[in-house]
mmCIF file of C-alpha atoms in Angstrom:
data_model
loop_
_atom_site.group_PDB
_atom_site.id
_atom_site.type_symbol
_atom_site.label_atom_id
_atom_site.label_comp_id
_atom_site.label_asym_id
_atom_site.label_seq_id
_atom_site.Cartn_x
_atom_site.Cartn_y
_atom_site.Cartn_z
ATOM 1 C CA MET U 1 0.000 0.000 0.000
ATOM 2 C CA GLN U 2 1.229 3.494 -0.814
ATOM 3 C CA VAL U 3 -0.185 6.461 1.042
ATOM 4 C CA SER U 4 -1.286 9.149 -1.385
ATOM 5 C CA PRO U 5 0.310 12.610 -1.462
ATOM 6 C CA LYS U 6 -3.094 14.082 -0.593
ATOM 7 C CA GLU U 7 -3.325 11.959 2.534
ATOM 8 C CA THR U 8 0.218 12.899 3.481
ATOM 9 C CA LEU U 9 -0.438 16.610 3.065
ATOM 10 C CA ASN U 10 -3.610 16.381 5.093
ATOM 11 C CA GLN U 11 -1.697 14.705 7.888
ATOM 12 C CA ILE U 12 1.184 17.195 8.045
ATOM 13 C CA HIS U 13 -0.885 19.508 10.199
ATOM 14 C CA ARG U 14 -0.932 16.882 12.951
ATOM 15 C CA THR U 15 2.032 17.773 15.106
ATOM 16 C CA GLU U 16 4.699 15.114 15.512
ATOM 17 C CA LEU U 17 5.475 16.684 18.893
ATOM 18 C CA ASP U 18 2.695 14.542 20.383
ATOM 19 C CA HIS U 19 4.001 11.353 18.801
ATOM 20 C CA PRO U 20 5.223 8.751 21.346
ATOM 21 C CA GLU U 21 8.461 8.269 19.386
ATOM 22 C CA PHE U 22 9.253 11.979 19.189
ATOM 23 C CA ARG U 23 12.431 12.426 21.260
ATOM 24 C CA GLY U 24 13.484 16.007 20.800
ATOM 25 C CA HIS U 25 13.944 15.682 17.048
ATOM 26 C CA GLU U 26 15.404 18.801 15.471
ATOM 27 C CA LYS U 27 13.530 18.530 12.209
ATOM 28 C CA VAL U 28 10.902 16.289 10.598
ATOM 29 C CA VAL U 29 10.214 16.985 6.937
ATOM 30 C CA PHE U 30 7.275 15.580 4.966
ATOM 31 C CA GLY U 31 7.896 15.581 1.227
ATOM 32 C CA ASN U 32 5.641 14.852 -1.729
ATOM 33 C CA ASP U 33 5.988 14.857 -5.479
ATOM 34 C CA PRO U 34 2.615 14.214 -7.168
ATOM 35 C CA ASP U 35 4.211 13.698 -10.579
ATOM 36 C CA THR U 36 6.220 10.666 -9.423
ATOM 37 C CA GLY U 37 4.051 9.524 -6.511
ATOM 38 C CA LEU U 38 6.793 10.218 -3.998
ATOM 39 C CA SER U 39 5.718 10.405 -0.353
ATOM 40 C CA THR U 40 8.646 10.647 2.019
ATOM 41 C CA ILE U 41 9.499 11.565 5.592
ATOM 42 C CA ILE U 42 12.992 12.727 6.523
ATOM 43 C CA ALA U 43 13.629 12.824 10.275
ATOM 44 C CA ILE U 44 16.692 14.563 11.698
ATOM 45 C CA HIS U 45 17.120 13.722 15.351
ATOM 46 C CA ASP U 46 20.364 15.304 16.561
ATOM 47 C CA THR U 47 23.270 17.073 14.852
ATOM 48 C CA ARG U 48 25.569 17.855 17.755
ATOM 49 C CA LEU U 49 28.224 15.529 16.362
ATOM 50 C CA GLY U 50 27.780 16.684 12.759
ATOM 51 C CA PRO U 51 25.277 16.494 9.910
ATOM 52 C CA ALA U 52 22.728 13.702 10.219
ATOM 53 C CA LEU U 53 23.808 10.522 8.435
ATOM 54 C CA GLY U 54 21.415 7.625 7.925
ATOM 55 C CA GLY U 55 19.948 5.541 5.147
ATOM 56 C CA CYS U 56 16.651 5.715 3.324
ATOM 57 C CA ARG U 57 14.159 2.878 3.623
ATOM 58 C CA MET U 58 11.361 2.211 1.107
ATOM 59 C CA TRP U 59 8.546 0.139 2.552
ATOM 60 C CA PRO U 60 4.801 -0.414 1.907
ATOM 61 C CA TYR U 61 3.646 1.185 5.151
ATOM 62 C CA GLU U 62 -0.023 0.748 5.949
ATOM 63 C CA SER U 63 -0.398 4.356 7.074
ATOM 64 C CA LEU U 64 1.403 7.638 7.446
ATOM 65 C CA GLU U 65 1.409 7.054 11.200
ATOM 66 C CA GLU U 66 3.324 3.802 10.774
ATOM 67 C CA ALA U 67 5.847 5.473 8.464
ATOM 68 C CA LEU U 68 6.334 8.375 10.871
ATOM 69 C CA THR U 69 6.882 5.984 13.767
ATOM 70 C CA ASP U 70 9.564 4.172 11.776
ATOM 71 C CA ALA U 71 11.309 7.389 10.724
ATOM 72 C CA LEU U 72 11.348 8.773 14.265
ATOM 73 C CA ARG U 73 12.591 5.545 15.842
ATOM 74 C CA LEU U 74 15.228 4.900 13.199
ATOM 75 C CA SER U 75 16.609 8.458 13.260
ATOM 76 C CA HIS U 76 16.890 8.398 17.053
ATOM 77 C CA GLY U 77 18.711 5.089 16.783
ATOM 78 C CA MET U 78 21.107 6.577 14.221
ATOM 79 C CA THR U 79 22.108 9.322 16.651
ATOM 80 C CA TYR U 80 23.107 6.748 19.232
ATOM 81 C CA LYS U 81 24.642 4.424 16.636
ATOM 82 C CA ASN U 82 26.908 7.119 15.240
ATOM 83 C CA ALA U 83 27.827 8.351 18.721
ATOM 84 C CA VAL U 84 28.887 4.948 20.073
ATOM 85 C CA ALA U 85 30.716 4.141 16.816
ATOM 86 C CA GLY U 86 32.824 7.268 17.299
ATOM 87 C CA LEU U 87 31.618 8.914 14.089
ATOM 88 C CA ASP U 88 31.415 12.671 13.619
ATOM 89 C CA PHE U 89 27.859 12.531 12.339
ATOM 90 C CA GLY U 90 24.454 13.048 13.869
ATOM 91 C CA GLY U 91 21.410 10.871 13.443
ATOM 92 C CA GLY U 92 18.808 10.993 10.697
ATOM 93 C CA LYS U 93 16.709 8.659 8.604
ATOM 94 C CA ALA U 94 14.404 8.832 5.612
ATOM 95 C CA VAL U 95 11.495 6.609 4.671
ATOM 96 C CA ILE U 96 9.685 6.424 1.351
ATOM 97 C CA LEU U 97 6.120 5.149 1.423
ATOM 98 C CA GLY U 98 5.553 2.490 -1.217
ATOM 99 C CA HIS U 99 6.467 -0.999 -2.325
ATOM 100 C CA PRO U 100 9.977 -0.995 -3.835
ATOM 101 C CA ARG U 101 9.088 -3.563 -6.491
ATOM 102 C CA LYS U 102 5.817 -1.874 -7.477
ATOM 103 C CA HIS U 103 6.216 1.855 -6.956
ATOM 104 C CA LYS U 104 9.915 2.626 -7.334
ATOM 105 C CA SER U 105 11.072 4.368 -10.495
ATOM 106 C CA PRO U 106 14.093 6.427 -11.604
ATOM 107 C CA GLU U 107 11.874 9.502 -11.541
ATOM 108 C CA LEU U 108 10.792 8.823 -7.958
ATOM 109 C CA MET U 109 14.434 8.368 -6.879
ATOM 110 C CA ALA U 110 15.325 11.652 -8.549
ATOM 111 C CA ALA U 111 12.488 13.414 -6.753
ATOM 112 C CA PHE U 112 13.712 12.033 -3.432
ATOM 113 C CA GLY U 113 17.205 13.260 -4.238
ATOM 114 C CA ARG U 114 15.862 16.769 -4.768
ATOM 115 C CA HIS U 115 14.142 16.669 -1.373
ATOM 116 C CA VAL U 116 17.412 15.650 0.257
ATOM 117 C CA ASP U 117 19.217 18.451 -1.546
ATOM 118 C CA HIS U 118 16.720 21.031 -0.293
ATOM 119 C CA LEU U 119 17.930 20.317 3.244
ATOM 120 C CA GLY U 120 21.306 21.812 2.348
ATOM 121 C CA GLY U 121 23.477 19.086 3.849
ATOM 122 C CA ASP U 122 21.715 18.784 7.206
ATOM 123 C CA TYR U 123 20.870 15.209 6.182
ATOM 124 C CA ILE U 124 23.105 12.788 4.253
ATOM 125 C CA THR U 125 21.332 9.731 2.886
ATOM 126 C CA GLY U 126 22.417 6.209 2.026
ATOM 127 C CA GLU U 127 21.071 2.763 1.201
ATOM 128 C CA ASP U 128 18.646 0.904 3.443
ATOM 129 C CA VAL U 129 15.864 -1.666 3.060
ATOM 130 C CA GLY U 130 14.161 -1.452 -0.324
ATOM 131 C CA LEU U 131 16.884 0.550 -2.052
ATOM 132 C CA THR U 132 19.971 -0.520 -4.007
ATOM 133 C CA PRO U 133 23.355 0.917 -5.016
ATOM 134 C CA ALA U 134 21.796 1.732 -8.402
ATOM 135 C CA ASP U 135 19.148 3.815 -6.628
ATOM 136 C CA MET U 136 21.889 5.708 -4.805
ATOM 137 C CA GLU U 137 23.420 6.626 -8.150
ATOM 138 C CA LEU U 138 20.099 8.074 -9.310
ATOM 139 C CA ILE U 139 19.778 10.076 -6.085
ATOM 140 C CA ALA U 140 23.360 11.300 -6.463
ATOM 141 C CA ARG U 141 22.463 12.965 -9.764
ATOM 142 C CA GLN U 142 20.296 15.362 -7.765
ATOM 143 C CA THR U 143 22.358 15.927 -4.627
ATOM 144 C CA ALA U 144 25.886 15.632 -3.298
ATOM 145 C CA HIS U 145 24.488 14.699 0.129
ATOM 146 C CA VAL U 146 24.515 10.936 -0.429
ATOM 147 C CA ARG U 147 26.919 8.099 0.371
ATOM 148 C CA GLY U 148 27.345 4.633 -1.058
ATOM 149 C CA THR U 149 27.923 5.681 -4.669
ATOM 150 C CA ASP U 150 30.706 5.360 -7.217
ATOM 151 C CA ARG U 151 31.710 8.925 -6.413
ATOM 152 C CA THR U 152 32.061 8.070 -2.728
ATOM 153 C CA HIS U 153 33.981 4.878 -3.549
ATOM 154 C CA ARG U 154 31.735 2.324 -1.842
ATOM 155 C CA GLY U 155 28.316 1.019 -2.760
ATOM 156 C CA ASP U 156 26.419 -1.662 -0.844
ATOM 157 C CA PRO U 157 27.270 -1.272 2.879
ATOM 158 C CA SER U 158 25.662 -4.583 3.876
ATOM 159 C CA PRO U 159 28.903 -6.646 3.896
ATOM 160 C CA TYR U 160 30.299 -4.312 6.552
ATOM 161 C CA THR U 161 27.111 -4.533 8.593
ATOM 162 C CA ALA U 162 27.400 -8.314 8.465
ATOM 163 C CA LEU U 163 31.089 -8.165 9.429
ATOM 164 C CA GLY U 164 30.286 -6.096 12.510
ATOM 165 C CA VAL U 165 27.448 -8.391 13.548
ATOM 166 C CA TYR U 166 29.713 -11.402 13.139
ATOM 167 C CA HIS U 167 32.331 -9.941 15.479
ATOM 168 C CA GLY U 168 29.567 -8.899 17.855
ATOM 169 C CA ILE U 169 28.378 -12.506 18.014
ATOM 170 C CA LEU U 170 31.921 -13.638 18.790
ATOM 171 C CA ALA U 171 32.092 -11.092 21.620
ATOM 172 C CA ALA U 172 28.753 -12.310 22.994
ATOM 173 C CA LEU U 173 29.875 -15.948 22.884
ATOM 174 C CA ASP U 174 33.071 -15.025 24.689
ATOM 175 C CA HIS U 175 31.147 -13.220 27.425
ATOM 176 C CA ALA U 176 28.498 -15.895 27.845
ATOM 177 C CA PHE U 177 30.632 -19.019 27.471
ATOM 178 C CA ALA U 178 34.250 -17.787 27.769
ATOM 179 C CA ASP U 179 34.766 -19.287 24.302
ATOM 180 C CA ARG U 180 34.620 -17.369 21.011
ATOM 181 C CA SER U 181 34.521 -20.459 18.813
ATOM 182 C CA LEU U 182 31.446 -21.031 16.674
ATOM 183 C CA LYS U 183 32.231 -24.700 16.094
ATOM 184 C CA GLY U 184 29.391 -26.738 17.499
ATOM 185 C CA ARG U 185 27.305 -23.617 18.162
ATOM 186 C CA THR U 186 23.871 -23.160 16.604
ATOM 187 C CA VAL U 187 22.681 -19.765 15.377
ATOM 188 C CA SER U 188 19.113 -18.964 14.353
ATOM 189 C CA VAL U 189 19.217 -16.237 11.700
ATOM 190 C CA GLN U 190 15.878 -14.562 11.066
ATOM 191 C CA GLY U 191 15.967 -12.627 7.795
ATOM 192 C CA LEU U 192 18.122 -13.478 4.779
ATOM 193 C CA GLY U 193 18.400 -10.154 2.991
ATOM 194 C CA ASN U 194 21.764 -8.733 1.969
ATOM 195 C CA VAL U 195 23.002 -8.497 5.553
ATOM 196 C CA GLY U 196 21.432 -11.691 6.855
ATOM 197 C CA TYR U 197 22.761 -13.842 4.048
ATOM 198 C CA ALA U 198 26.269 -12.370 4.263
ATOM 199 C CA LEU U 199 26.188 -13.089 7.996
ATOM 200 C CA THR U 200 25.051 -16.685 7.539
ATOM 201 C CA ARG U 201 27.884 -17.280 5.105
ATOM 202 C CA ARG U 202 30.444 -16.014 7.647
ATOM 203 C CA LEU U 203 28.882 -18.118 10.396
ATOM 204 C CA HIS U 204 28.918 -21.204 8.176
ATOM 205 C CA GLU U 205 32.578 -20.682 7.305
ATOM 206 C CA ALA U 206 33.369 -20.451 11.025
ATOM 207 C CA GLY U 207 31.736 -23.827 11.695
ATOM 208 C CA ALA U 208 28.347 -22.794 13.068
ATOM 209 C CA LYS U 209 25.190 -24.823 12.599
ATOM 210 C CA LEU U 210 22.535 -22.655 11.006
ATOM 211 C CA VAL U 211 18.783 -22.405 11.408
ATOM 212 C CA VAL U 212 17.382 -19.899 8.919
ATOM 213 C CA SER U 213 14.075 -18.213 8.192
ATOM 214 C CA ASP U 214 12.727 -15.589 5.829
ATOM 215 C CA ILE U 215 9.477 -14.689 4.118
ATOM 216 C CA ASN U 216 11.411 -15.112 0.848
ATOM 217 C CA ASN U 217 11.408 -18.866 0.192
ATOM 218 C CA ASP U 218 14.085 -18.548 -2.494
ATOM 219 C CA ALA U 219 16.545 -17.089 0.022
ATOM 220 C CA VAL U 220 15.790 -19.885 2.488
ATOM 221 C CA GLU U 221 16.227 -22.577 -0.160
ATOM 222 C CA ARG U 222 19.532 -21.021 -1.177
ATOM 223 C CA ALA U 223 20.823 -21.132 2.407
ATOM 224 C CA VAL U 224 19.719 -24.746 2.781
ATOM 225 C CA ARG U 225 21.379 -25.683 -0.500
ATOM 226 C CA GLU U 226 24.607 -23.693 -0.187
ATOM 227 C CA LEU U 227 25.187 -23.630 3.568
ATOM 228 C CA GLY U 228 23.499 -26.794 4.815
ATOM 229 C CA ALA U 229 21.104 -24.747 6.943
ATOM 230 C CA GLU U 230 17.906 -25.992 8.556
ATOM 231 C CA ALA U 231 14.797 -24.018 7.585
ATOM 232 C CA VAL U 232 12.049 -22.928 9.979
ATOM 233 C CA ASP U 233 9.070 -20.616 9.740
ATOM 234 C CA PRO U 234 10.061 -16.992 10.552
ATOM 235 C CA GLU U 235 7.502 -16.930 13.369
ATOM 236 C CA ASN U 236 9.341 -19.797 15.062
ATOM 237 C CA ALA U 237 12.883 -18.484 14.597
ATOM 238 C CA HIS U 238 13.136 -17.380 18.220
ATOM 239 C CA ARG U 239 11.714 -20.637 19.571
ATOM 240 C CA VAL U 240 14.340 -23.044 18.286
ATOM 241 C CA HIS U 241 16.949 -24.542 20.615
ATOM 242 C CA ALA U 242 20.136 -22.709 19.705
ATOM 243 C CA ASP U 243 22.951 -20.646 21.230
ATOM 244 C CA VAL U 244 22.329 -17.367 19.417
ATOM 245 C CA PHE U 245 19.255 -15.672 18.013
ATOM 246 C CA ALA U 246 20.279 -13.276 15.230
ATOM 247 C CA PRO U 247 17.293 -11.147 14.138
ATOM 248 C CA CYS U 248 18.174 -9.581 10.789
ATOM 249 C CA ALA U 249 14.741 -8.530 9.506
ATOM 250 C CA LEU U 250 12.580 -5.628 10.697
ATOM 251 C CA GLY U 251 12.221 -4.264 14.213
ATOM 252 C CA SER U 252 10.182 -4.872 17.386
ATOM 253 C CA ILE U 253 11.010 -8.567 17.322
ATOM 254 C CA LEU U 254 11.784 -8.532 21.065
ATOM 255 C CA ASN U 255 8.436 -8.109 22.789
ATOM 256 C CA ASP U 256 6.459 -9.659 25.637
ATOM 257 C CA GLN U 257 5.563 -12.782 23.688
ATOM 258 C CA THR U 258 8.845 -13.494 21.923
ATOM 259 C CA ILE U 259 10.973 -12.878 25.022
ATOM 260 C CA ALA U 260 8.811 -15.314 26.998
ATOM 261 C CA ASP U 261 9.319 -17.906 24.252
ATOM 262 C CA LEU U 262 13.042 -17.348 23.627
ATOM 263 C CA GLU U 263 15.065 -20.541 23.813
ATOM 264 C CA MET U 264 18.509 -18.955 23.325
ATOM 265 C CA PRO U 265 20.905 -17.323 25.815
ATOM 266 C CA ILE U 266 22.149 -14.680 23.351
ATOM 267 C CA VAL U 267 20.397 -12.190 21.080
ATOM 268 C CA ALA U 268 22.793 -10.597 18.596
ATOM 269 C CA GLY U 269 21.557 -9.567 15.171
ATOM 270 C CA ALA U 270 21.450 -6.847 12.551
ATOM 271 C CA ALA U 271 17.831 -5.654 12.742
ATOM 272 C CA ASN U 272 17.193 -2.090 13.871
ATOM 273 C CA ASN U 273 14.929 -1.292 16.846
ATOM 274 C CA GLN U 274 14.771 -4.881 18.046
ATOM 275 C CA LEU U 275 13.246 -3.927 21.416
ATOM 276 C CA ALA U 276 9.553 -3.232 20.951
ATOM 277 C CA GLU U 277 9.759 -0.982 24.020
ATOM 278 C CA ASP U 278 12.669 0.124 26.210
ATOM 279 C CA ARG U 279 11.376 -2.040 29.068
ATOM 280 C CA HIS U 280 12.070 -5.162 27.047
ATOM 281 C CA GLY U 281 15.768 -4.717 27.726
ATOM 282 C CA SER U 282 14.964 -5.378 31.394
ATOM 283 C CA ALA U 283 12.778 -8.331 30.402
ATOM 284 C CA LEU U 284 15.770 -9.914 28.659
ATOM 285 C CA LEU U 285 17.976 -9.287 31.693
ATOM 286 C CA ASP U 286 15.370 -10.888 33.948
ATOM 287 C CA ARG U 287 15.649 -14.045 31.859
ATOM 288 C CA SER U 288 19.481 -13.870 31.850
ATOM 289 C CA ILE U 289 19.526 -13.436 28.083
ATOM 290 C CA LEU U 290 22.550 -11.501 26.836
ATOM 291 C CA TYR U 291 21.463 -8.786 24.403
ATOM 292 C CA ALA U 292 23.808 -7.019 21.996
ATOM 293 C CA PRO U 293 22.233 -3.549 21.574
ATOM 294 C CA ASP U 294 21.194 -3.334 17.937
ATOM 295 C CA TYR U 295 22.565 0.116 17.202
ATOM 296 C CA VAL U 296 25.995 -0.981 18.444
ATOM 297 C CA ILE U 297 26.304 -4.346 16.731
ATOM 298 C CA ASN U 298 24.900 -3.228 13.361
ATOM 299 C CA ALA U 299 27.008 -0.073 12.977
ATOM 300 C CA GLY U 300 29.298 -1.534 10.310
ATOM 301 C CA GLY U 301 27.120 -0.252 7.470
ATOM 302 C CA VAL U 302 27.083 3.366 8.613
ATOM 303 C CA MET U 303 30.813 3.148 9.336
ATOM 304 C CA CYS U 304 31.253 2.163 5.687
ATOM 305 C CA LEU U 305 29.314 5.249 4.598
ATOM 306 C CA ALA U 306 31.030 7.596 7.050
ATOM 307 C CA LYS U 307 34.566 6.362 6.380
ATOM 308 C CA HIS U 308 34.253 6.239 2.608
ATOM 309 C CA ASP U 309 37.803 7.534 2.091
ATOM 310 C CA ALA U 310 39.406 4.829 4.264
ATOM 311 C CA THR U 311 41.229 1.869 2.767
ATOM 312 C CA ASP U 312 39.441 -1.465 2.832
ATOM 313 C CA ALA U 313 41.881 -2.779 5.428
ATOM 314 C CA ALA U 314 41.444 0.244 7.689
ATOM 315 C CA LEU U 315 37.657 0.140 7.439
ATOM 316 C CA GLU U 316 37.498 -3.573 8.178
ATOM 317 C CA ALA U 317 39.747 -3.068 11.208
ATOM 318 C CA ASP U 318 37.434 -0.339 12.494
ATOM 319 C CA VAL U 319 34.356 -2.515 11.995
ATOM 320 C CA ARG U 320 35.971 -5.397 13.878
ATOM 321 C CA GLU U 321 36.300 -3.032 16.855
ATOM 322 C CA ILE U 322 32.520 -3.369 17.283
ATOM 323 C CA GLY U 323 33.272 -6.624 19.058
ATOM 324 C CA LYS U 324 35.525 -4.877 21.580
ATOM 325 C CA THR U 325 32.929 -2.173 22.173
ATOM 326 C CA LEU U 326 30.313 -4.805 22.908
ATOM 327 C CA SER U 327 32.663 -6.662 25.241
ATOM 328 C CA ALA U 328 33.043 -3.471 27.263
ATOM 329 C CA ILE U 329 29.262 -2.978 27.307
ATOM 330 C CA PHE U 330 28.648 -6.553 28.447
ATOM 331 C CA ALA U 331 31.216 -6.255 31.221
ATOM 332 C CA GLY U 332 29.880 -2.884 32.371
ATOM 333 C CA ALA U 333 26.291 -4.095 32.445
ATOM 334 C CA GLU U 334 27.203 -7.176 34.464
ATOM 335 C CA ALA U 335 29.298 -5.193 36.941
ATOM 336 C CA GLU U 336 26.600 -2.561 37.523
ATOM 337 C CA GLY U 337 23.516 -4.746 37.311
ATOM 338 C CA LEU U 338 22.221 -2.751 34.346
ATOM 339 C CA THR U 339 20.861 -3.768 30.981
ATOM 340 C CA THR U 340 23.263 -3.697 28.076
ATOM 341 C CA ARG U 341 20.993 -1.135 26.429
ATOM 342 C CA GLU U 342 21.311 1.181 29.446
ATOM 343 C CA VAL U 343 25.103 1.004 29.326
ATOM 344 C CA ALA U 344 25.177 1.619 25.561
ATOM 345 C CA ASP U 345 22.751 4.540 25.884
ATOM 346 C CA ARG U 346 24.945 6.095 28.546
ATOM 347 C CA MET U 347 27.997 5.822 26.302
ATOM 348 C CA ALA U 348 26.116 7.592 23.512
ATOM 349 C CA GLU U 349 24.692 10.295 25.757
ATOM 350 C CA GLU U 350 28.063 11.084 27.313
ATOM 351 C CA ARG U 351 29.582 11.630 23.889
ATOM 352 C CA LEU U 352 26.641 13.748 22.786
ATOM 353 C CA ALA U 353 26.830 15.876 25.935
ATOM 354 C CA SER U 354 30.494 16.630 25.282
ATOM 355 C CA ALA U 355 29.885 17.616 21.662
ATOM 356 C CA GLY U 356 28.495 21.091 22.332
ATOM 357 C CA HIS U 357 26.216 22.900 19.932
ATOM 358 C CA ARG U 358 24.086 21.434 17.192
ATOM 359 C CA HIS U 359 25.279 21.450 13.591
#
């Protein structure tokens, strides 16, 4: 479903200040282009560390409210992600309302690029769910405020996201079992998109047993065929008996029901906004489940976009440091009796507080 420009315009007058996910956002821009059918929301959360950097997601949202919720949550997460990763960028995110296989066109991508350009560099976009490196090239024809293009040397950031998640899983295994080896360990990977599949390949090469799930049957069959994985229904991915649950699809997977059903001692995956609500971090702690905060473990992709001038070796070394950051978070949480999310949030907020004025 794609929300019409008319509906979007009619909804703009409803203030986002009353939205439950509004967390002091600096700017929320609703954009429409009737000629191409573009309906977009660009949310800039915080620019104290620099201009807002975050990808653009295209998704068939059921309503403007759902799209706004996603944009607000994702942009807030980008602020914290960039802060903990040590990047000199603030947090922002864009969403485009529509199905990428049905509604996307070169003209729509160009229109989105013009909307980004109108923000004058306050927001820098990149690739996220529903978009491709080719789409980034189309956007780049309209604005210089884009990463993940030929001009910025790197395209698809998903391999770096997967690399960071892989090293985050190793850090979690080390903390939970005092053993980083994946041999003999079972990992349930939910979501086999670009990041999820790259992660499963790394896990397979390291000797892990894989349980995989995705709404795309072709991706599941490929993992079974190429990696010897066991397939399960996505709704049962968190219920299998395994060592690690790696959610790599969309958010809010950790909620009252799924946490009660979890059969794994570790949650470490690439999906954004895994906690349906902040209180679910405490629910995981109550069950002694080790949680790798999503915006820490999945920062490899944005590091790729931010460090586009770095050599491959230097970038990969930086992404591997995600594991060390998580080890420090795990140790701090255990020592203080806090959730890992609380420790990660504090790290982000301390860096933001020391940054001074907004961009």
